[in-house]
PDB file of C-alpha atoms in Angstrom:
ATOM      1  CA  MET A   1       0.000   0.000   0.000  1.00 91.00           C
ATOM      2  CA  ASP A   2       1.224   3.522  -0.768  1.00 97.00           C
ATOM      3  CA  LYS A   3       2.183   6.016   1.910  1.00 98.00           C
ATOM      4  CA  ILE A   4       1.923   9.763   2.455  1.00 98.00           C
ATOM      5  CA  GLU A   5       4.062  11.076   5.308  1.00 98.00           C
ATOM      6  CA  ILE A   6       3.979  14.107   7.565  1.00 98.00           C
ATOM      7  CA  ARG A   7       7.148  14.450   9.624  1.00 98.00           C
ATOM      8  CA  ASP A   8       7.834  16.510  12.718  1.00 98.00           C
ATOM      9  CA  LEU A   9       4.795  18.782  12.736  1.00 98.00           C
ATOM     10  CA  GLU A  10       5.321  21.129  15.711  1.00 98.00           C
ATOM     11  CA  ILE A  11       2.224  21.991  17.764  1.00 97.00           C
ATOM     12  CA  PHE A  12       1.865  24.015  20.960  1.00 96.00           C
ATOM     13  CA  ALA A  13      -0.842  22.347  23.027  1.00 96.00           C
ATOM     14  CA  ASN A  14      -1.962  21.558  26.581  1.00 94.00           C
ATOM     15  CA  HIS A  15      -1.553  17.894  27.461  1.00 94.00           C
ATOM     16  CA  GLY A  16       0.000  16.258  30.501  1.00 91.00           C
ATOM     17  CA  VAL A  17      -0.504  14.806  33.956  1.00 91.00           C
ATOM     18  CA  PHE A  18       0.767  17.849  35.828  1.00 85.00           C
ATOM     19  CA  PRO A  19      -1.488  20.924  36.236  1.00 85.00           C
ATOM     20  CA  GLU A  20       1.222  23.272  34.958  1.00 82.00           C
ATOM     21  CA  GLU A  21       1.425  21.303  31.713  1.00 83.00           C
ATOM     22  CA  THR A  22      -2.255  21.759  30.927  1.00 82.00           C
ATOM     23  CA  ALA A  23      -2.244  25.368  32.146  1.00 83.00           C
ATOM     24  CA  LEU A  24       0.923  26.634  30.479  1.00 87.00           C
ATOM     25  CA  GLY A  25       1.125  24.297  27.505  1.00 89.00           C
ATOM     26  CA  GLN A  26       4.193  22.983  25.714  1.00 93.00           C
ATOM     27  CA  LYS A  27       5.487  21.869  22.342  1.00 96.00           C
ATOM     28  CA  PHE A  28       4.545  18.515  20.825  1.00 97.00           C
ATOM     29  CA  VAL A  29       5.941  16.988  17.642  1.00 98.00           C
ATOM     30  CA  VAL A  30       3.671  14.832  15.485  1.00 98.00           C
ATOM     31  CA  SER A  31       4.554  12.511  12.619  1.00 98.00           C
ATOM     32  CA  ALA A  32       2.080  10.514  10.541  1.00 98.00           C
ATOM     33  CA  VAL A  33       2.414   7.809   7.925  1.00 98.00           C
ATOM     34  CA  MET A  34      -0.894   7.539   6.061  1.00 98.00           C
ATOM     35  CA  TYR A  35      -1.546   4.374   4.066  1.00 98.00           C
ATOM     36  CA  THR A  36      -3.705   4.878   0.988  1.00 98.00           C
ATOM     37  CA  GLU A  37      -3.801   4.304  -2.773  1.00 97.00           C
ATOM     38  CA  THR A  38      -1.964   7.154  -4.514  1.00 97.00           C
ATOM     39  CA  ARG A  39      -2.148   5.725  -8.055  1.00 97.00           C
ATOM     40  CA  PRO A  40      -5.519   7.324  -9.022  1.00 96.00           C
ATOM     41  CA  ALA A  41      -4.233  10.757  -7.995  1.00 96.00           C
ATOM     42  CA  GLY A  42      -0.877  10.142  -9.646  1.00 96.00           C
ATOM     43  CA  LEU A  43      -2.409   9.131 -12.960  1.00 97.00           C
ATOM     44  CA  ALA A  44      -4.932  11.983 -12.993  1.00 97.00           C
ATOM     45  CA  ASP A  45      -2.698  14.562 -11.298  1.00 97.00           C
ATOM     46  CA  ASP A  46      -5.787  15.344  -9.190  1.00 97.00           C
ATOM     47  CA  LEU A  47      -5.497  16.253  -5.500  1.00 96.00           C
ATOM     48  CA  SER A  48      -9.148  15.344  -4.863  1.00 95.00           C
ATOM     49  CA  ALA A  49      -8.233  11.709  -5.549  1.00 97.00           C
ATOM     50  CA  SER A  50      -5.653  11.714  -2.764  1.00 97.00           C
ATOM     51  CA  ILE A  51      -5.202  12.757   0.867  1.00 98.00           C
ATOM     52  CA  ASN A  52      -4.328  16.443   1.197  1.00 98.00           C
ATOM     53  CA  TYR A  53      -1.415  16.471   3.657  1.00 98.00           C
ATOM     54  CA  GLY A  54      -1.820  20.224   4.166  1.00 97.00           C
ATOM     55  CA  GLU A  55      -5.420  19.811   5.307  1.00 98.00           C
ATOM     56  CA  VAL A  56      -4.424  16.864   7.482  1.00 98.00           C
ATOM     57  CA  SER A  57      -1.702  18.930   9.139  1.00 98.00           C
ATOM     58  CA  HIS A  58      -4.297  21.538  10.093  1.00 98.00           C
ATOM     59  CA  MET A  59      -6.689  18.811  11.282  1.00 98.00           C
ATOM     60  CA  ILE A  60      -4.002  17.394  13.574  1.00 98.00           C
ATOM     61  CA  THR A  61      -3.126  20.833  14.915  1.00 98.00           C
ATOM     62  CA  ASP A  62      -6.738  21.821  15.554  1.00 98.00           C
ATOM     63  CA  PHE A  63      -7.539  18.521  17.263  1.00 98.00           C
ATOM     64  CA  LEU A  64      -4.594  18.619  19.641  1.00 98.00           C
ATOM     65  CA  GLN A  65      -5.179  22.273  20.497  1.00 97.00           C
ATOM     66  CA  LYS A  66      -8.928  21.907  21.080  1.00 97.00           C
ATOM     67  CA  ASN A  67      -8.696  18.753  23.236  1.00 97.00           C
ATOM     68  CA  THR A  68      -6.750  18.080  26.412  1.00 95.00           C
ATOM     69  CA  TYR A  69      -5.462  14.668  27.532  1.00 96.00           C
ATOM     70  CA  LYS A  70      -3.411  13.599  30.520  1.00 95.00           C
ATOM     71  CA  LEU A  71      -1.621  10.851  28.617  1.00 96.00           C
ATOM     72  CA  LEU A  72       0.112  10.793  25.254  1.00 96.00           C
ATOM     73  CA  GLU A  73      -1.497   7.379  24.811  1.00 97.00           C
ATOM     74  CA  ALA A  74      -4.953   8.953  24.947  1.00 98.00           C
ATOM     75  CA  ALA A  75      -3.990  11.847  22.671  1.00 98.00           C
ATOM     76  CA  VAL A  76      -2.544   9.618  19.955  1.00 98.00           C
ATOM     77  CA  GLU A  77      -5.386   7.067  20.160  1.00 98.00           C
ATOM     78  CA  ASN A  78      -8.120   9.658  19.811  1.00 98.00           C
ATOM     79  CA  LEU A  79      -6.252  11.540  17.095  1.00 98.00           C
ATOM     80  CA  ALA A  80      -5.828   8.350  15.049  1.00 98.00           C
ATOM     81  CA  GLU A  81      -9.520   7.548  15.375  1.00 98.00           C
ATOM     82  CA  MET A  82     -10.549  11.052  14.308  1.00 98.00           C
ATOM     83  CA  LEU A  83      -8.373  10.904  11.185  1.00 98.00           C
ATOM     84  CA  LEU A  84      -9.545   7.427  10.178  1.00 98.00           C
ATOM     85  CA  LEU A  85     -13.179   8.435  10.587  1.00 98.00           C
ATOM     86  CA  SER A  86     -12.722  11.750   8.767  1.00 98.00           C
ATOM     87  CA  LEU A  87     -10.633  10.708   5.748  1.00 98.00           C
ATOM     88  CA  PRO A  88     -12.443   8.260   3.420  1.00 97.00           C
ATOM     89  CA  LEU A  89      -9.266   7.362   1.495  1.00 98.00           C
ATOM     90  CA  LEU A  90      -7.230   6.593   4.628  1.00 98.00           C
ATOM     91  CA  LYS A  91      -6.864   2.834   5.168  1.00 98.00           C
ATOM     92  CA  LYS A  92      -4.318   2.765   7.982  1.00 98.00           C
ATOM     93  CA  ILE A  93      -2.154   5.222   9.874  1.00 98.00           C
ATOM     94  CA  THR A  94       1.033   5.090  11.916  1.00 98.00           C
ATOM     95  CA  LEU A  95       0.952   8.062  14.249  1.00 98.00           C
ATOM     96  CA  ARG A  96       3.705   9.300  16.569  1.00 98.00           C
ATOM     97  CA  ILE A  97       3.468  12.077  19.144  1.00 98.00           C
ATOM     98  CA  GLU A  98       6.666  13.273  20.793  1.00 97.00           C
ATOM     99  CA  LYS A  99       6.928  15.353  23.944  1.00 95.00           C
ATOM    100  CA  PRO A 100      10.320  17.101  23.987  1.00 94.00           C
ATOM    101  CA  TRP A 101      11.916  17.805  27.358  1.00 88.00           C
ATOM    102  CA  ALA A 102       9.200  15.998  29.296  1.00 84.00           C
ATOM    103  CA  PRO A 103       9.233  16.996  32.994  1.00 84.00           C
ATOM    104  CA  VAL A 104      10.686  13.818  34.524  1.00 82.00           C
ATOM    105  CA  GLY A 105      13.443  15.476  36.556  1.00 84.00           C
ATOM    106  CA  LEU A 106      16.180  14.054  34.331  1.00 90.00           C
ATOM    107  CA  PRO A 107      17.934  15.303  31.200  1.00 89.00           C
ATOM    108  CA  LEU A 108      16.211  13.775  28.181  1.00 90.00           C
ATOM    109  CA  LYS A 109      15.565  14.933  24.645  1.00 93.00           C
ATOM    110  CA  THR A 110      12.073  13.556  24.078  1.00 94.00           C
ATOM    111  CA  VAL A 111       9.529  10.884  24.939  1.00 95.00           C
ATOM    112  CA  ALA A 112       7.078   9.516  22.378  1.00 97.00           C
ATOM    113  CA  VAL A 113       4.136   7.210  21.828  1.00 98.00           C
ATOM    114  CA  GLU A 114       3.686   5.603  18.417  1.00 98.00           C
ATOM    115  CA  ILE A 115       0.723   3.485  17.305  1.00 98.00           C
ATOM    116  CA  THR A 116      -0.603   1.944  14.107  1.00 98.00           C
ATOM    117  CA  ARG A 117      -4.367   1.802  13.621  1.00 98.00           C
ATOM    118  CA  GLY A 118      -6.540   1.037  10.619  1.00 98.00           C
ATOM    119  CA  TRP A 119      -9.695  -0.410   9.161  1.00 98.00           C
ATOM    120  CA  HIS A 120     -10.338  -4.147   9.359  1.00 98.00           C
ATOM    121  CA  THR A 121     -12.835  -6.389   7.589  1.00 98.00           C
ATOM    122  CA  ALA A 122     -14.960  -8.775   9.649  1.00 98.00           C
ATOM    123  CA  TYR A 123     -17.794 -11.156   8.817  1.00 98.00           C
ATOM    124  CA  VAL A 124     -20.528 -11.748  11.372  1.00 98.00           C
ATOM    125  CA  ALA A 125     -23.212 -14.447  11.428  1.00 97.00           C
ATOM    126  CA  PHE A 126     -26.568 -13.557  12.973  1.00 96.00           C
ATOM    127  CA  GLY A 127     -29.622 -15.538  13.967  1.00 93.00           C
ATOM    128  CA  SER A 128     -32.829 -15.559  16.010  1.00 92.00           C
ATOM    129  CA  ASN A 129     -35.538 -18.121  16.798  1.00 88.00           C
ATOM    130  CA  MET A 130     -37.603 -16.411  19.493  1.00 87.00           C
ATOM    131  CA  GLY A 131     -40.318 -13.751  19.360  1.00 87.00           C
ATOM    132  CA  ASP A 132     -40.259 -11.317  16.448  1.00 91.00           C
ATOM    133  CA  LYS A 133     -37.147 -12.795  14.810  1.00 92.00           C
ATOM    134  CA  LYS A 134     -36.915 -10.328  11.953  1.00 94.00           C
ATOM    135  CA  LYS A 135     -37.213  -7.379  14.320  1.00 94.00           C
ATOM    136  CA  TYR A 136     -34.415  -8.713  16.505  1.00 94.00           C
ATOM    137  CA  LEU A 137     -32.161  -9.076  13.455  1.00 96.00           C
ATOM    138  CA  ASP A 138     -33.163  -5.696  12.003  1.00 96.00           C
ATOM    139  CA  ASN A 139     -32.454  -4.002  15.345  1.00 96.00           C
ATOM    140  CA  ALA A 140     -29.065  -5.686  15.664  1.00 96.00           C
ATOM    141  CA  ILE A 141     -27.972  -4.596  12.185  1.00 97.00           C
ATOM    142  CA  GLN A 142     -29.152  -1.050  12.872  1.00 97.00           C
ATOM    143  CA  GLY A 143     -27.274  -1.161  16.177  1.00 97.00           C
ATOM    144  CA  LEU A 144     -24.081  -1.971  14.286  1.00 98.00           C
ATOM    145  CA  ARG A 145     -24.755   0.861  11.831  1.00 98.00           C
ATOM    146  CA  ASP A 146     -25.145   3.267  14.750  1.00 97.00           C
ATOM    147  CA  MET A 147     -21.625   2.530  16.054  1.00 97.00           C
ATOM    148  CA  LYS A 148     -19.126   5.066  14.748  1.00 96.00           C
ATOM    149  CA  GLU A 149     -16.288   2.514  14.596  1.00 97.00           C
ATOM    150  CA  ILE A 150     -18.284   0.150  12.373  1.00 98.00           C
ATOM    151  CA  VAL A 151     -19.458   0.446   8.767  1.00 98.00           C
ATOM    152  CA  VAL A 152     -21.920  -2.229   7.631  1.00 98.00           C
ATOM    153  CA  GLU A 153     -20.967  -2.893   4.006  1.00 98.00           C
ATOM    154  CA  LYS A 154     -23.055  -5.885   2.958  1.00 98.00           C
ATOM    155  CA  VAL A 155     -25.931  -7.937   4.410  1.00 98.00           C
ATOM    156  CA  SER A 156     -27.217 -11.272   3.156  1.00 98.00           C
ATOM    157  CA  GLU A 157     -30.838 -12.247   2.768  1.00 97.00           C
ATOM    158  CA  TYR A 158     -32.512 -13.705   5.839  1.00 96.00           C
ATOM    159  CA  LEU A 159     -32.633 -17.502   5.665  1.00 94.00           C
ATOM    160  CA  VAL A 160     -35.153 -19.772   7.422  1.00 92.00           C
ATOM    161  CA  THR A 161     -33.286 -22.800   8.827  1.00 84.00           C
ATOM    162  CA  GLU A 162     -33.858 -25.786  11.049  1.00 78.00           C
ATOM    163  CA  PRO A 163     -32.303 -25.808  14.558  1.00 72.00           C
ATOM    164  CA  TYR A 164     -28.712 -27.053  14.858  1.00 63.00           C
ATOM    165  CA  GLY A 165     -27.376 -29.100  17.750  1.00 53.00           C
ATOM    166  CA  GLY A 166     -30.187 -31.488  18.657  1.00 53.00           C
ATOM    167  CA  VAL A 167     -32.248 -29.220  20.950  1.00 56.00           C
ATOM    168  CA  GLU A 168     -35.963 -29.140  20.096  1.00 54.00           C
ATOM    169  CA  GLN A 169     -36.940 -25.546  19.346  1.00 61.00           C
ATOM    170  CA  ASP A 170     -38.471 -23.238  16.757  1.00 76.00           C
ATOM    171  CA  GLU A 171     -36.824 -22.720  13.366  1.00 85.00           C
ATOM    172  CA  PHE A 172     -34.251 -19.964  12.984  1.00 88.00           C
ATOM    173  CA  LEU A 173     -33.909 -16.854  10.888  1.00 94.00           C
ATOM    174  CA  ASN A 174     -30.224 -16.601   9.936  1.00 95.00           C
ATOM    175  CA  GLY A 175     -27.910 -14.459   7.866  1.00 97.00           C
ATOM    176  CA  ALA A 176     -24.433 -12.956   7.590  1.00 98.00           C
ATOM    177  CA  LEU A 177     -22.932  -9.531   7.076  1.00 98.00           C
ATOM    178  CA  ARG A 178     -19.640  -7.834   6.307  1.00 98.00           C
ATOM    179  CA  VAL A 179     -18.387  -4.867   8.282  1.00 98.00           C
ATOM    180  CA  ARG A 180     -15.423  -2.530   8.114  1.00 98.00           C
ATOM    181  CA  THR A 181     -14.315  -1.682  11.626  1.00 98.00           C
ATOM    182  CA  LEU A 182     -11.709   0.139  13.690  1.00 98.00           C
ATOM    183  CA  LEU A 183     -12.342  -2.222  16.613  1.00 98.00           C
ATOM    184  CA  CYS A 184      -9.972  -5.035  17.515  1.00 97.00           C
ATOM    185  CA  PRO A 185     -11.536  -8.542  17.614  1.00 97.00           C
ATOM    186  CA  GLU A 186     -12.141  -8.511  21.358  1.00 97.00           C
ATOM    187  CA  GLU A 187     -13.730  -5.061  21.205  1.00 97.00           C
ATOM    188  CA  LEU A 188     -15.960  -6.148  18.337  1.00 98.00           C
ATOM    189  CA  LEU A 189     -17.019  -9.212  20.338  1.00 97.00           C
ATOM    190  CA  ASP A 190     -17.894  -6.970  23.292  1.00 97.00           C
ATOM    191  CA  ARG A 191     -20.076  -4.786  21.048  1.00 97.00           C
ATOM    192  CA  LEU A 192     -21.876  -7.865  19.720  1.00 97.00           C
ATOM    193  CA  HIS A 193     -22.531  -8.997  23.287  1.00 95.00           C
ATOM    194  CA  VAL A 194     -23.991  -5.573  24.089  1.00 95.00           C
ATOM    195  CA  LEU A 195     -26.435  -5.987  21.205  1.00 96.00           C
ATOM    196  CA  GLU A 196     -27.331  -9.483  22.374  1.00 94.00           C
ATOM    197  CA  GLN A 197     -27.973  -8.193  25.881  1.00 91.00           C
ATOM    198  CA  ALA A 198     -30.164  -5.426  24.485  1.00 91.00           C
ATOM    199  CA  ALA A 199     -32.239  -8.200  22.887  1.00 86.00           C
ATOM    200  CA  ASP A 200     -32.448  -9.932  26.293  1.00 79.00           C
ATOM    201  CA  ARG A 201     -30.337 -12.872  25.140  1.00 60.00           C
ATOM    202  CA  LYS A 202     -30.209 -15.662  27.738  1.00 59.00           C
ATOM    203  CA  ARG A 203     -27.336 -18.168  27.701  1.00 52.00           C
ATOM    204  CA  ILE A 204     -29.060 -21.052  29.495  1.00 49.00           C
ATOM    205  CA  ILE A 205     -29.070 -24.059  27.141  1.00 47.00           C
ATOM    206  CA  HIS A 206     -26.101 -24.748  24.836  1.00 48.00           C
ATOM    207  CA  TRP A 207     -27.371 -24.515  21.235  1.00 50.00           C
ATOM    208  CA  GLY A 208     -30.739 -23.600  22.746  1.00 54.00           C
ATOM    209  CA  PRO A 209     -33.287 -20.972  21.687  1.00 72.00           C
ATOM    210  CA  ARG A 210     -32.211 -17.352  21.661  1.00 77.00           C
ATOM    211  CA  THR A 211     -33.576 -13.950  20.761  1.00 88.00           C
ATOM    212  CA  LEU A 212     -30.319 -12.956  19.089  1.00 93.00           C
ATOM    213  CA  ASP A 213     -27.070 -14.717  18.274  1.00 92.00           C
ATOM    214  CA  LEU A 214     -24.087 -12.821  16.823  1.00 96.00           C
ATOM    215  CA  ASP A 215     -20.835 -14.630  16.001  1.00 95.00           C
ATOM    216  CA  ILE A 216     -17.603 -13.401  14.442  1.00 97.00           C
ATOM    217  CA  LEU A 217     -16.822 -15.713  11.523  1.00 98.00           C
ATOM    218  CA  PHE A 218     -13.723 -14.017  10.100  1.00 98.00           C
ATOM    219  CA  TYR A 219     -11.607 -11.014  11.100  1.00 98.00           C
ATOM    220  CA  ASP A 220      -9.203 -10.109   8.290  1.00 98.00           C
ATOM    221  CA  ASP A 221      -7.097 -13.252   7.883  1.00 97.00           C
ATOM    222  CA  CYS A 222      -6.507 -13.558  11.623  1.00 97.00           C
ATOM    223  CA  ILE A 223      -6.361 -16.865  13.451  1.00 97.00           C
ATOM    224  CA  ILE A 224      -7.388 -16.354  17.075  1.00 97.00           C
ATOM    225  CA  ASP A 225      -7.705 -19.039  19.749  1.00 95.00           C
ATOM    226  CA  SER A 226      -8.365 -17.582  23.169  1.00 93.00           C
ATOM    227  CA  PRO A 227     -10.723 -18.491  26.027  1.00 91.00           C
ATOM    228  CA  ALA A 228     -13.084 -15.721  24.887  1.00 90.00           C
ATOM    229  CA  LEU A 229     -12.851 -15.947  21.111  1.00 95.00           C
ATOM    230  CA  THR A 230     -12.068 -18.388  18.302  1.00 96.00           C
ATOM    231  CA  VAL A 231     -11.640 -16.998  14.786  1.00 97.00           C
ATOM    232  CA  PRO A 232     -12.364 -18.307  12.217  1.00 97.00           C
ATOM    233  CA  HIS A 233     -15.526 -19.687  13.800  1.00 94.00           C
ATOM    234  CA  ILE A 234     -14.609 -23.225  14.784  1.00 91.00           C
ATOM    235  CA  ASP A 235     -17.573 -25.087  13.249  1.00 90.00           C
ATOM    236  CA  MET A 236     -18.715 -22.877  10.383  1.00 93.00           C
ATOM    237  CA  GLN A 237     -17.653 -25.390   7.710  1.00 94.00           C
ATOM    238  CA  ASN A 238     -20.362 -27.760   9.004  1.00 92.00           C
ATOM    239  CA  ARG A 239     -23.169 -25.217   9.163  1.00 91.00           C
ATOM    240  CA  GLY A 240     -25.238 -24.577   6.083  1.00 93.00           C
ATOM    241  CA  PHE A 241     -27.094 -21.780   7.843  1.00 93.00           C
ATOM    242  CA  VAL A 242     -23.750 -19.956   8.033  1.00 95.00           C
ATOM    243  CA  LEU A 243     -22.249 -20.905   4.671  1.00 96.00           C
ATOM    244  CA  ILE A 244     -25.334 -20.189   2.543  1.00 96.00           C
ATOM    245  CA  PRO A 245     -25.677 -16.495   3.546  1.00 97.00           C
ATOM    246  CA  MET A 246     -21.881 -16.112   3.573  1.00 97.00           C
ATOM    247  CA  ALA A 247     -21.788 -17.418   0.010  1.00 97.00           C
ATOM    248  CA  GLN A 248     -24.252 -14.673  -0.948  1.00 97.00           C
ATOM    249  CA  ILE A 249     -21.966 -11.883   0.233  1.00 98.00           C
ATOM    250  CA  ALA A 250     -18.444 -13.370   0.016  1.00 98.00           C
ATOM    251  CA  PRO A 251     -18.273 -16.635  -1.980  1.00 97.00           C
ATOM    252  CA  TYR A 252     -14.559 -16.195  -2.700  1.00 98.00           C
ATOM    253  CA  HIS A 253     -13.456 -15.330   0.821  1.00 98.00           C
ATOM    254  CA  ARG A 254     -10.841 -17.892   1.772  1.00 97.00           C
ATOM    255  CA  HIS A 255     -10.766 -19.665   5.124  1.00 97.00           C
ATOM    256  CA  PRO A 256      -7.273 -18.967   6.536  1.00 97.00           C
ATOM    257  CA  VAL A 257      -7.023 -22.372   8.220  1.00 96.00           C
ATOM    258  CA  LEU A 258      -8.796 -24.727   5.814  1.00 96.00           C
ATOM    259  CA  GLY A 259      -7.531 -22.957   2.697  1.00 96.00           C
ATOM    260  CA  CYS A 260     -10.898 -23.186   0.934  1.00 96.00           C
ATOM    261  CA  THR A 261     -13.240 -20.457  -0.204  1.00 97.00           C
ATOM    262  CA  VAL A 262     -16.679 -20.105   1.342  1.00 97.00           C
ATOM    263  CA  GLY A 263     -18.175 -21.331  -1.920  1.00 96.00           C
ATOM    264  CA  GLN A 264     -15.985 -24.434  -1.863  1.00 96.00           C
ATOM    265  CA  LEU A 265     -16.914 -25.168   1.756  1.00 96.00           C
ATOM    266  CA  LEU A 266     -20.590 -24.896   0.866  1.00 95.00           C
ATOM    267  CA  SER A 267     -20.160 -27.236  -2.126  1.00 94.00           C
ATOM    268  CA  ARG A 268     -18.415 -29.791   0.081  1.00 93.00           C
ATOM    269  CA  LEU A 269     -21.168 -29.559   2.695  1.00 89.00           C
ATOM    270  CA  ASP A 270     -23.872 -29.945   0.045  1.00 76.00           C
ATOM    271  CA  GLY A 271     -22.018 -32.960  -1.324  1.00 65.00           C
ATOM    272  CA  SER A 272     -21.782 -34.616   2.065  1.00 56.00           C
ATOM    273  CA  LEU A 273     -25.536 -34.211   2.567  1.00 46.00           C
ATOM    274  CA  SER A 274     -26.548 -35.622  -0.828  1.00 38.00           C
TER     275      SER A 274
END
């Protein structure tokens, strides 16, 4: 991916733990590496097809002068989020904020915090088999759209399916969606749990009835195995109610562990059932 860099932008602002730092202010030095596609602008010689580093420099300056943070960690995190949300062509950013001559009682040149943040692609399966199923699913999707760190890009049709797992219960309404998100996997999982709780989801019977079920299927090409989260979803290759809607929105998405596309997994599952 191409890069546009801003190096050593000097800003006088009011950030710090000590009262005198926020009252008197001090100099900060900001550098940014912005990841984007510069080819369209390069071929057309058109600034509107690129990221205007002059405008970004003013955005950084205004943000750091209008907001006050105790920690550099908070300043750089919030600044990165603001830029990613404000600049449609910005895919990822490495942002560094330096604090020259920080008041630590020792001779030092500077301290700095540097982070890299960006947009990620995740696929989420959803389902309901209690009450007004469609309303639960509609509300959950709208809830995702209402979160500033999430952009819902594609939603499958709703699919009526039989229960999975051997528990007698009503049929399900299932589907899948693709989101672009600034959240890390664990943060995304927390947001999904909030939506489930808003739908009064009860976790009483394993594979039992539920008002709303939201599962992360894929997160970029990450492989995650933790007590709280397994990605890719551990049993998706055996679940037609997951693969069918996924094949509607991303048939060529490749499973990073199994090495097969969603379409291939669905074909194999259909073959095993015939």
